Amino acid sequence: VAPMGARCPACGLAALDPAAQRHILMARAKQSILAKLRLPGRPNITQPVSRGALLTALGRMHVQRMDPVSPGMSHESSVPHLHPGVGLQEYEILSFAESGSSTSRRVHLHFRFTRELAGNVEILKATLYLFWADPGPGTHPVTIRLLQPDLTGLNMTVAHEARLEVQRAGWATLDVGQAVQSLFGQGSQRLTVELEAAEDWGSPLLAGHSDSHWPFVAAQARARMPHRVQRR
Amino acid sequence: GIDCSRDSKMCCRQEFFVDFKEIGWEDWILQPEGYHMNYCAGLCPLHMAGIPGLAASFHTAVLNLIKANNADAAVDSCCVPTQRRPLSLLYYDRDSNIVKTDIPDMIVDACGCT
């Protein structure tokens, strides 16, 4: 090992036996990936998403991209359009619903966004995807409320409300960018969606949480611009 | 750039593949199957300053500068990445959300001497 080896970390590796080298490089790779993903350690996956739900979600996102004004209920984008930042790391996040408290007329869904992302990114776009069960003949009014904890964190306030008339089973979308952005702004990570249907319909979502029709939020986010100090 | 062979001494790119299954990460990283954590290693004596991986004219310019500025005072230079690309990951985060992101400059494609 030449004297310069002492100055060059990678050259120091050459002096080690192959097993030690491999061990050090593996540890370095883990540390590097976790640091770049802002994760304190590798996540333990408690609720892996089924392949069916993942493929259906990716397919719906593709359809939505190809035909933004899909028949569902695409709402005007309410997040002010942020021009793409050059070279900033971007994220696409798929968050599948957790079931909340529900009655015959109301369904609560929770979407949780990770702490690592909530504090470090700005939301470029976020869309809620819902699959309506067959409502039967005629049109059926459904109210969708986006709830978020108030400043005390004890009560839920309505951040956004939309009413729609459902005529048939199928996918519907709602832009929730503003609500997710304000959640992140408050340092919260959980978005609660309340669906209220008319009496005669019962649960508006596909009964039985059939895997591939489970509600999800698809969000696009971008790392925050590093804080630049302007010198004059 | 130059890829290292078994007995390379000069500045080159050392390939190193981390298989996520081998480190038990295949359950939370859905794609890809591994990470090419290549790195640069090797010596950069005076006559190699500024190569390879950069424009030949840069190498000539560096050598002329060294000659013009009293060559024997110049020291060796360093073997560094001259070309890198992002690592695209599809993974589960701590709340079982699925996230796709491209981490910039994670994979070294070429090395050269400063």
Short mmCIF file of C-alpha atoms in Angstrom, two decimals:
data_model
loop_
_atom_site.label_atom_id
_atom_site.label_comp_id
_atom_site.label_asym_id
_atom_site.label_seq_id
_atom_site.Cartn_x
_atom_site.Cartn_y
_atom_site.Cartn_z
CA VAL A 1 0.00 0.00 0.00
CA ALA A 2 1.69 3.22 -1.20
CA PRO A 3 2.17 6.05 1.32
CA MET A 4 -0.72 7.83 -0.45
CA GLY A 5 -2.97 4.95 0.56
CA ALA A 6 -3.04 6.43 4.03
CA ARG A 7 -4.70 9.57 2.58
CA CYS A 8 -7.25 7.83 0.38
CA PRO A 9 -10.01 5.92 2.22
CA ALA A 10 -10.74 3.57 -0.69
CA CYS A 11 -7.04 2.69 -1.02
CA GLY A 12 -7.03 1.73 2.67
CA LEU A 13 -9.44 -1.05 1.73
CA ALA A 14 -6.78 -2.67 -0.46
CA ALA A 15 -4.76 -3.52 2.64
CA LEU A 16 -7.60 -5.60 4.15
CA ASP A 17 -8.47 -9.21 3.43
CA PRO A 18 -11.40 -9.67 1.00
CA ALA A 19 -13.89 -10.74 3.72
CA ALA A 20 -13.17 -7.64 5.81
CA GLN A 21 -13.37 -5.45 2.72
CA ARG A 22 -16.78 -6.92 1.81
CA HIS A 23 -18.09 -6.44 5.33
CA ILE A 24 -17.04 -2.79 5.40
CA LEU A 25 -18.48 -2.07 1.97
CA MET A 26 -21.83 -3.74 2.82
CA ALA A 27 -22.08 -1.65 6.00
CA ARG A 28 -21.21 1.48 4.00
CA ALA A 29 -23.90 0.69 1.41
CA LYS A 30 -26.60 0.25 4.08
CA GLN A 31 -25.59 3.44 5.87
CA SER A 32 -25.53 5.41 2.61
CA ILE A 33 -29.01 4.27 1.45
CA LEU A 34 -30.66 4.81 4.85
CA ALA A 35 -29.08 8.26 5.15
CA LYS A 36 -30.32 9.32 1.71
CA LEU A 37 -33.83 8.07 2.52
CA ARG A 38 -33.70 9.82 5.90
CA LEU A 39 -34.50 6.56 7.67
CA PRO A 40 -33.01 5.87 11.12
CA GLY A 41 -33.01 2.15 10.36
CA ARG A 42 -34.52 -0.33 7.93
CA PRO A 43 -38.34 -0.24 8.25
CA ASN A 44 -40.13 -3.28 9.67
CA ILE A 45 -43.01 -4.01 7.33
CA THR A 46 -46.12 -4.82 9.38
CA GLN A 47 -48.77 -4.55 6.63
CA PRO A 48 -47.34 -5.44 3.24
CA VAL A 49 -49.64 -4.37 0.42
CA SER A 50 -51.09 -7.20 -1.65
CA ARG A 51 -49.78 -7.52 -5.17
CA GLY A 52 -53.35 -7.08 -6.48
CA ALA A 53 -53.84 -3.77 -4.68
CA LEU A 54 -50.41 -2.50 -5.77
CA LEU A 55 -50.91 -3.41 -9.43
CA THR A 56 -54.44 -1.93 -9.43
CA ALA A 57 -53.18 1.30 -7.83
CA LEU A 58 -50.33 1.66 -10.33
CA GLY A 59 -52.77 0.96 -13.16
CA ARG A 60 -55.23 3.61 -11.90
CA MET A 61 -52.45 6.18 -11.56
CA HIS A 62 -51.40 5.45 -15.13
CA VAL A 63 -54.99 5.87 -16.38
CA GLN A 64 -55.30 9.12 -14.41
CA ARG A 65 -52.09 10.44 -15.96
CA MET A 66 -53.25 9.48 -19.45
CA ASP A 67 -56.75 10.91 -19.00
CA PRO A 68 -56.75 13.48 -16.15
CA VAL A 69 -60.43 14.29 -16.65
CA SER A 70 -61.51 10.68 -15.97
CA PRO A 71 -65.30 10.12 -15.52
CA GLY A 72 -64.85 9.70 -11.79
CA MET A 73 -64.78 12.99 -9.99
CA SER A 74 -61.51 14.63 -10.69
CA HIS A 75 -61.51 17.83 -8.77
CA GLU A 76 -59.66 20.95 -9.89
CA SER A 77 -56.10 20.81 -8.68
CA SER A 78 -56.12 22.95 -5.60
CA VAL A 79 -52.41 22.85 -4.90
CA PRO A 80 -50.84 25.93 -6.51
CA HIS A 81 -48.88 24.50 -9.41
CA LEU A 82 -45.26 24.38 -8.29
CA HIS A 83 -42.76 24.46 -11.12
CA PRO A 84 -40.45 21.41 -10.97
CA GLY A 85 -37.26 22.23 -9.07
CA VAL A 86 -34.13 21.35 -11.01
CA GLY A 87 -32.09 18.54 -9.39
CA LEU A 88 -34.24 18.25 -6.25
CA GLN A 89 -35.05 14.71 -5.19
CA GLU A 90 -38.66 13.82 -6.02
CA TYR A 91 -40.90 11.19 -4.45
CA GLU A 92 -44.04 9.32 -5.50
CA ILE A 93 -45.92 8.02 -2.47
CA LEU A 94 -48.74 5.43 -2.42
CA SER A 95 -50.60 5.41 0.88
CA PHE A 96 -53.30 2.74 1.31
CA ALA A 97 -56.21 3.43 3.67
CA GLU A 98 -56.44 2.12 7.20
CA SER A 99 -60.04 1.48 8.31
CA GLY A 100 -61.35 3.87 10.94
CA SER A 101 -64.61 3.90 12.94
CA SER A 102 -67.60 3.33 10.68
CA THR A 103 -71.41 3.28 10.98
CA SER A 104 -74.07 2.23 8.46
CA ARG A 105 -73.88 5.70 6.89
CA ARG A 106 -70.37 6.88 7.63
CA VAL A 107 -67.01 5.40 6.79
CA HIS A 108 -63.73 6.74 8.18
CA LEU A 109 -60.45 6.07 6.41
CA HIS A 110 -57.00 7.04 7.69
CA PHE A 111 -53.92 7.72 5.54
CA ARG A 112 -50.60 7.99 7.32
CA PHE A 113 -47.54 9.74 5.89
CA THR A 114 -44.12 9.07 7.28
CA ARG A 115 -42.36 11.50 9.56
CA GLU A 116 -39.23 11.47 7.39
CA LEU A 117 -41.18 12.77 4.43
CA ALA A 118 -43.68 15.00 6.21
CA GLY A 119 -41.02 17.37 7.48
CA ASN A 120 -38.77 17.50 4.46
CA VAL A 121 -40.89 17.65 1.33
CA GLU A 122 -43.46 19.86 -0.35
CA ILE A 123 -46.48 18.21 -1.95
CA LEU A 124 -46.71 18.80 -5.69
CA LYS A 125 -49.94 16.82 -6.14
CA ALA A 126 -52.02 14.35 -4.11
CA THR A 127 -55.07 12.42 -5.35
CA LEU A 128 -57.52 10.27 -3.37
CA TYR A 129 -58.80 7.20 -5.26
CA LEU A 130 -62.10 5.61 -4.18
CA PHE A 131 -63.93 2.65 -5.71
CA TRP A 132 -67.73 2.94 -5.30
CA ALA A 133 -69.74 -0.23 -4.72
CA ASP A 134 -72.82 -0.58 -6.96
CA PRO A 135 -75.25 2.03 -5.58
CA GLY A 136 -78.30 0.58 -7.33
CA PRO A 137 -80.65 2.56 -9.60
CA GLY A 138 -80.74 6.37 -9.57
CA THR A 139 -78.17 8.76 -8.19
CA HIS A 140 -76.88 8.64 -4.65
CA PRO A 141 -75.45 11.69 -2.84
CA VAL A 142 -72.18 11.15 -0.99
CA THR A 143 -70.35 13.77 1.10
CA ILE A 144 -66.58 13.46 1.36
CA ARG A 145 -64.90 15.35 4.21
CA LEU A 146 -61.16 15.65 4.72
CA LEU A 147 -60.56 15.91 8.46
CA GLN A 148 -57.42 16.93 10.21
CA PRO A 149 -56.55 17.44 13.87
CA ASP A 150 -56.93 21.02 15.15
CA LEU A 151 -53.97 22.78 16.73
CA THR A 152 -54.63 21.11 20.09
CA GLY A 153 -54.64 17.74 18.34
CA LEU A 154 -57.73 16.79 20.37
CA ASN A 155 -60.51 17.55 17.89
CA MET A 156 -60.89 17.00 14.17
CA THR A 157 -61.74 19.91 11.90
CA VAL A 158 -63.05 19.74 8.33
CA ALA A 159 -60.25 20.86 6.01
CA HIS A 160 -62.22 20.26 2.81
CA GLU A 161 -65.69 18.99 1.85
CA ALA A 162 -67.01 17.76 -1.48
CA ARG A 163 -70.48 16.48 -2.39
CA LEU A 164 -71.11 14.27 -5.36
CA GLU A 165 -73.85 12.20 -6.97
CA VAL A 166 -72.83 8.58 -7.60
CA GLN A 167 -74.67 6.81 -10.41
CA ARG A 168 -72.67 3.62 -10.85
CA ALA A 169 -69.90 1.46 -9.42
CA GLY A 170 -66.37 2.47 -10.36
CA TRP A 171 -63.33 4.56 -9.48
CA ALA A 172 -63.57 8.20 -8.48
CA THR A 173 -60.74 10.64 -7.70
CA LEU A 174 -60.48 13.73 -5.52
CA ASP A 175 -57.57 16.15 -5.32
CA VAL A 176 -56.36 16.25 -1.70
CA GLY A 177 -53.09 18.08 -2.35
CA GLN A 178 -54.00 21.15 -0.31
CA ALA A 179 -55.16 19.05 2.66
CA VAL A 180 -52.00 16.90 2.69
CA GLN A 181 -49.81 19.99 2.28
CA SER A 182 -51.45 21.70 5.25
CA LEU A 183 -51.15 18.48 7.31
CA PHE A 184 -47.43 18.44 6.65
CA GLY A 185 -47.30 22.14 7.45
CA GLN A 186 -48.77 21.38 10.88
CA GLY A 187 -46.28 18.57 11.44
CA SER A 188 -49.11 16.05 11.44
CA GLN A 189 -48.90 12.90 9.39
CA ARG A 190 -52.41 11.48 9.35
CA LEU A 191 -55.18 12.43 6.90
CA THR A 192 -58.68 11.23 7.84
CA VAL A 193 -61.35 10.92 5.14
CA GLU A 194 -65.03 10.70 6.13
CA LEU A 195 -67.56 9.38 3.61
CA GLU A 196 -71.22 9.99 4.39
CA ALA A 197 -73.77 8.23 2.19
CA ALA A 198 -77.57 8.44 2.05
CA GLU A 199 -79.50 6.00 4.20
CA ASP A 200 -80.56 3.56 1.52
CA TRP A 201 -77.10 2.83 0.17
CA GLY A 202 -75.25 1.50 3.19
CA SER A 203 -71.47 1.41 2.86
CA PRO A 204 -70.52 3.39 -0.28
CA LEU A 205 -67.26 1.55 -0.67
CA LEU A 206 -66.88 -1.83 -2.15
CA ALA A 207 -68.04 -4.12 0.66
CA GLY A 208 -65.40 -6.38 2.20
CA HIS A 209 -62.34 -4.24 1.40
CA SER A 210 -61.72 -6.37 -1.63
CA ASP A 211 -57.96 -5.98 -1.94
CA SER A 212 -57.67 -4.59 -5.41
CA HIS A 213 -60.32 -1.92 -4.84
CA TRP A 214 -59.06 -0.59 -1.54
CA PRO A 215 -58.89 3.24 -1.36
CA PHE A 216 -55.47 4.89 -1.63
CA VAL A 217 -53.82 8.30 -1.94
CA ALA A 218 -51.16 8.82 -4.61
CA ALA A 219 -48.93 11.82 -3.88
CA GLN A 220 -46.04 13.44 -5.73
CA ALA A 221 -43.62 15.34 -3.52
CA ARG A 222 -40.30 17.08 -3.82
CA ALA A 223 -37.51 17.66 -1.32
CA ARG A 224 -37.67 21.16 0.08
CA MET A 225 -35.34 23.71 -1.47
CA PRO A 226 -32.30 23.88 0.81
CA HIS A 227 -32.54 27.11 2.79
CA ARG A 228 -30.26 29.55 0.98
CA VAL A 229 -28.82 32.56 2.76
CA GLN A 230 -28.58 35.43 0.28
CA ARG A 231 -25.50 37.58 0.85
CA ARG A 232 -25.82 41.15 -0.37
CA GLY B 1 -13.00 5.62 -17.44
CA ILE B 2 -11.06 2.44 -16.62
CA ASP B 3 -12.48 -0.54 -14.69
CA CYS B 4 -10.16 -2.12 -12.14
CA SER B 5 -8.76 -5.54 -12.85
CA ARG B 6 -7.21 -7.81 -10.23
CA ASP B 7 -3.79 -6.22 -10.22
CA SER B 8 -4.72 -2.63 -11.12
CA LYS B 9 -2.58 -0.06 -9.35
CA MET B 10 -3.61 3.10 -11.21
CA CYS B 11 -6.85 5.01 -10.71
CA CYS B 12 -9.80 2.91 -11.86
CA ARG B 13 -13.45 2.05 -11.01
CA GLN B 14 -13.90 -0.89 -8.66
CA GLU B 15 -17.26 -2.61 -9.23
CA PHE B 16 -19.12 -3.71 -6.09
CA PHE B 17 -22.71 -5.06 -6.13
CA VAL B 18 -24.82 -5.17 -2.96
CA ASP B 19 -27.55 -7.82 -3.32
CA PHE B 20 -30.50 -6.70 -1.14
CA LYS B 21 -31.52 -10.31 -0.58
CA GLU B 22 -28.02 -11.04 0.78
CA ILE B 23 -28.39 -8.27 3.40
CA GLY B 24 -32.01 -9.17 4.21
CA TRP B 25 -33.49 -6.01 2.73
CA GLU B 26 -35.54 -7.60 -0.04
CA ASP B 27 -38.75 -7.39 2.03
CA TRP B 28 -38.81 -3.59 2.24
CA ILE B 29 -37.00 -2.62 -1.00
CA LEU B 30 -39.31 -3.81 -3.77
CA GLN B 31 -37.12 -2.64 -6.68
CA PRO B 32 -34.29 -2.97 -7.75
CA GLU B 33 -32.69 -6.22 -6.54
CA GLY B 34 -29.45 -4.59 -5.53
CA TYR B 35 -27.20 -1.52 -5.58
CA HIS B 36 -24.04 -1.06 -7.63
CA MET B 37 -21.93 0.63 -5.00
CA ASN B 38 -18.91 1.04 -7.28
CA TYR B 39 -16.02 3.12 -5.96
CA CYS B 40 -12.78 4.69 -7.21
CA ALA B 41 -9.40 3.38 -6.10
CA GLY B 42 -5.80 3.53 -7.29
CA LEU B 43 -2.89 5.90 -7.66
CA CYS B 44 -2.80 9.21 -9.50
CA PRO B 45 0.88 9.99 -10.12
CA LEU B 46 1.85 13.26 -11.74
CA HIS B 47 1.64 12.12 -15.36
CA MET B 48 -1.96 10.95 -14.85
CA ALA B 49 -3.35 14.22 -13.54
CA GLY B 50 -6.68 14.97 -15.16
CA ILE B 51 -7.34 11.61 -16.84
CA PRO B 52 -9.32 9.57 -17.72
CA GLY B 53 -12.98 10.26 -17.92
CA LEU B 54 -12.49 13.93 -18.71
CA ALA B 55 -11.78 15.63 -22.04
CA ALA B 56 -8.22 14.92 -23.31
CA SER B 57 -7.74 18.66 -23.65
CA PHE B 58 -8.29 18.98 -19.88
CA HIS B 59 -5.47 16.49 -19.27
CA THR B 60 -3.13 18.40 -21.57
CA ALA B 61 -4.05 21.69 -19.91
CA VAL B 62 -3.38 20.26 -16.43
CA LEU B 63 -0.02 18.82 -17.49
CA ASN B 64 1.01 22.15 -19.06
CA LEU B 65 0.03 23.96 -15.86
CA ILE B 66 2.12 21.54 -13.81
CA LYS B 67 5.11 22.03 -16.11
CA ALA B 68 4.67 25.80 -16.11
CA ASN B 69 4.48 25.85 -12.32
CA ASN B 70 7.63 24.01 -11.41
CA ALA B 71 6.67 20.34 -11.91
CA ASP B 72 8.65 18.84 -9.05
CA ALA B 73 6.58 20.80 -6.53
CA ALA B 74 3.41 19.11 -7.76
CA VAL B 75 2.11 16.19 -5.69
CA ASP B 76 0.03 13.20 -6.73
CA SER B 77 -3.65 13.91 -7.30
CA CYS B 78 -6.74 11.93 -6.22
CA CYS B 79 -8.78 9.18 -7.88
CA VAL B 80 -12.41 10.43 -7.84
CA PRO B 81 -15.75 9.75 -9.60
CA THR B 82 -16.04 11.63 -12.88
CA GLN B 83 -19.45 10.27 -13.90
CA ARG B 84 -22.37 9.25 -11.61
CA ARG B 85 -26.06 8.41 -12.00
CA PRO B 86 -29.07 8.14 -9.65
CA LEU B 87 -30.26 5.02 -7.82
CA SER B 88 -34.04 4.50 -8.39
CA LEU B 89 -35.72 2.81 -5.43
CA LEU B 90 -39.27 1.51 -4.86
CA TYR B 91 -39.57 0.79 -1.14
CA TYR B 92 -41.86 0.57 1.91
CA ASP B 93 -41.48 3.37 4.41
CA ARG B 94 -42.12 3.03 8.14
CA ASP B 95 -45.88 3.38 7.72
CA SER B 96 -46.06 0.73 5.01
CA ASN B 97 -46.58 3.39 2.34
CA ILE B 98 -44.92 2.57 -0.96
CA VAL B 99 -42.47 5.26 -2.07
CA LYS B 100 -40.59 5.66 -5.34
CA THR B 101 -37.64 8.02 -5.49
CA ASP B 102 -34.42 8.57 -7.48
CA ILE B 103 -31.46 9.26 -5.19
CA PRO B 104 -29.06 11.40 -7.24
CA ASP B 105 -25.37 10.57 -7.78
CA MET B 106 -25.47 7.20 -6.01
CA ILE B 107 -23.86 5.02 -8.71
CA VAL B 108 -20.30 5.69 -9.94
CA ASP B 109 -19.94 5.07 -13.67
CA ALA B 110 -16.39 6.36 -14.22
CA CYS B 111 -13.34 7.44 -12.21
CA GLY B 112 -10.48 9.73 -12.99
CA CYS B 113 -7.62 11.74 -11.51
CA THR B 114 -8.18 15.28 -10.35
#
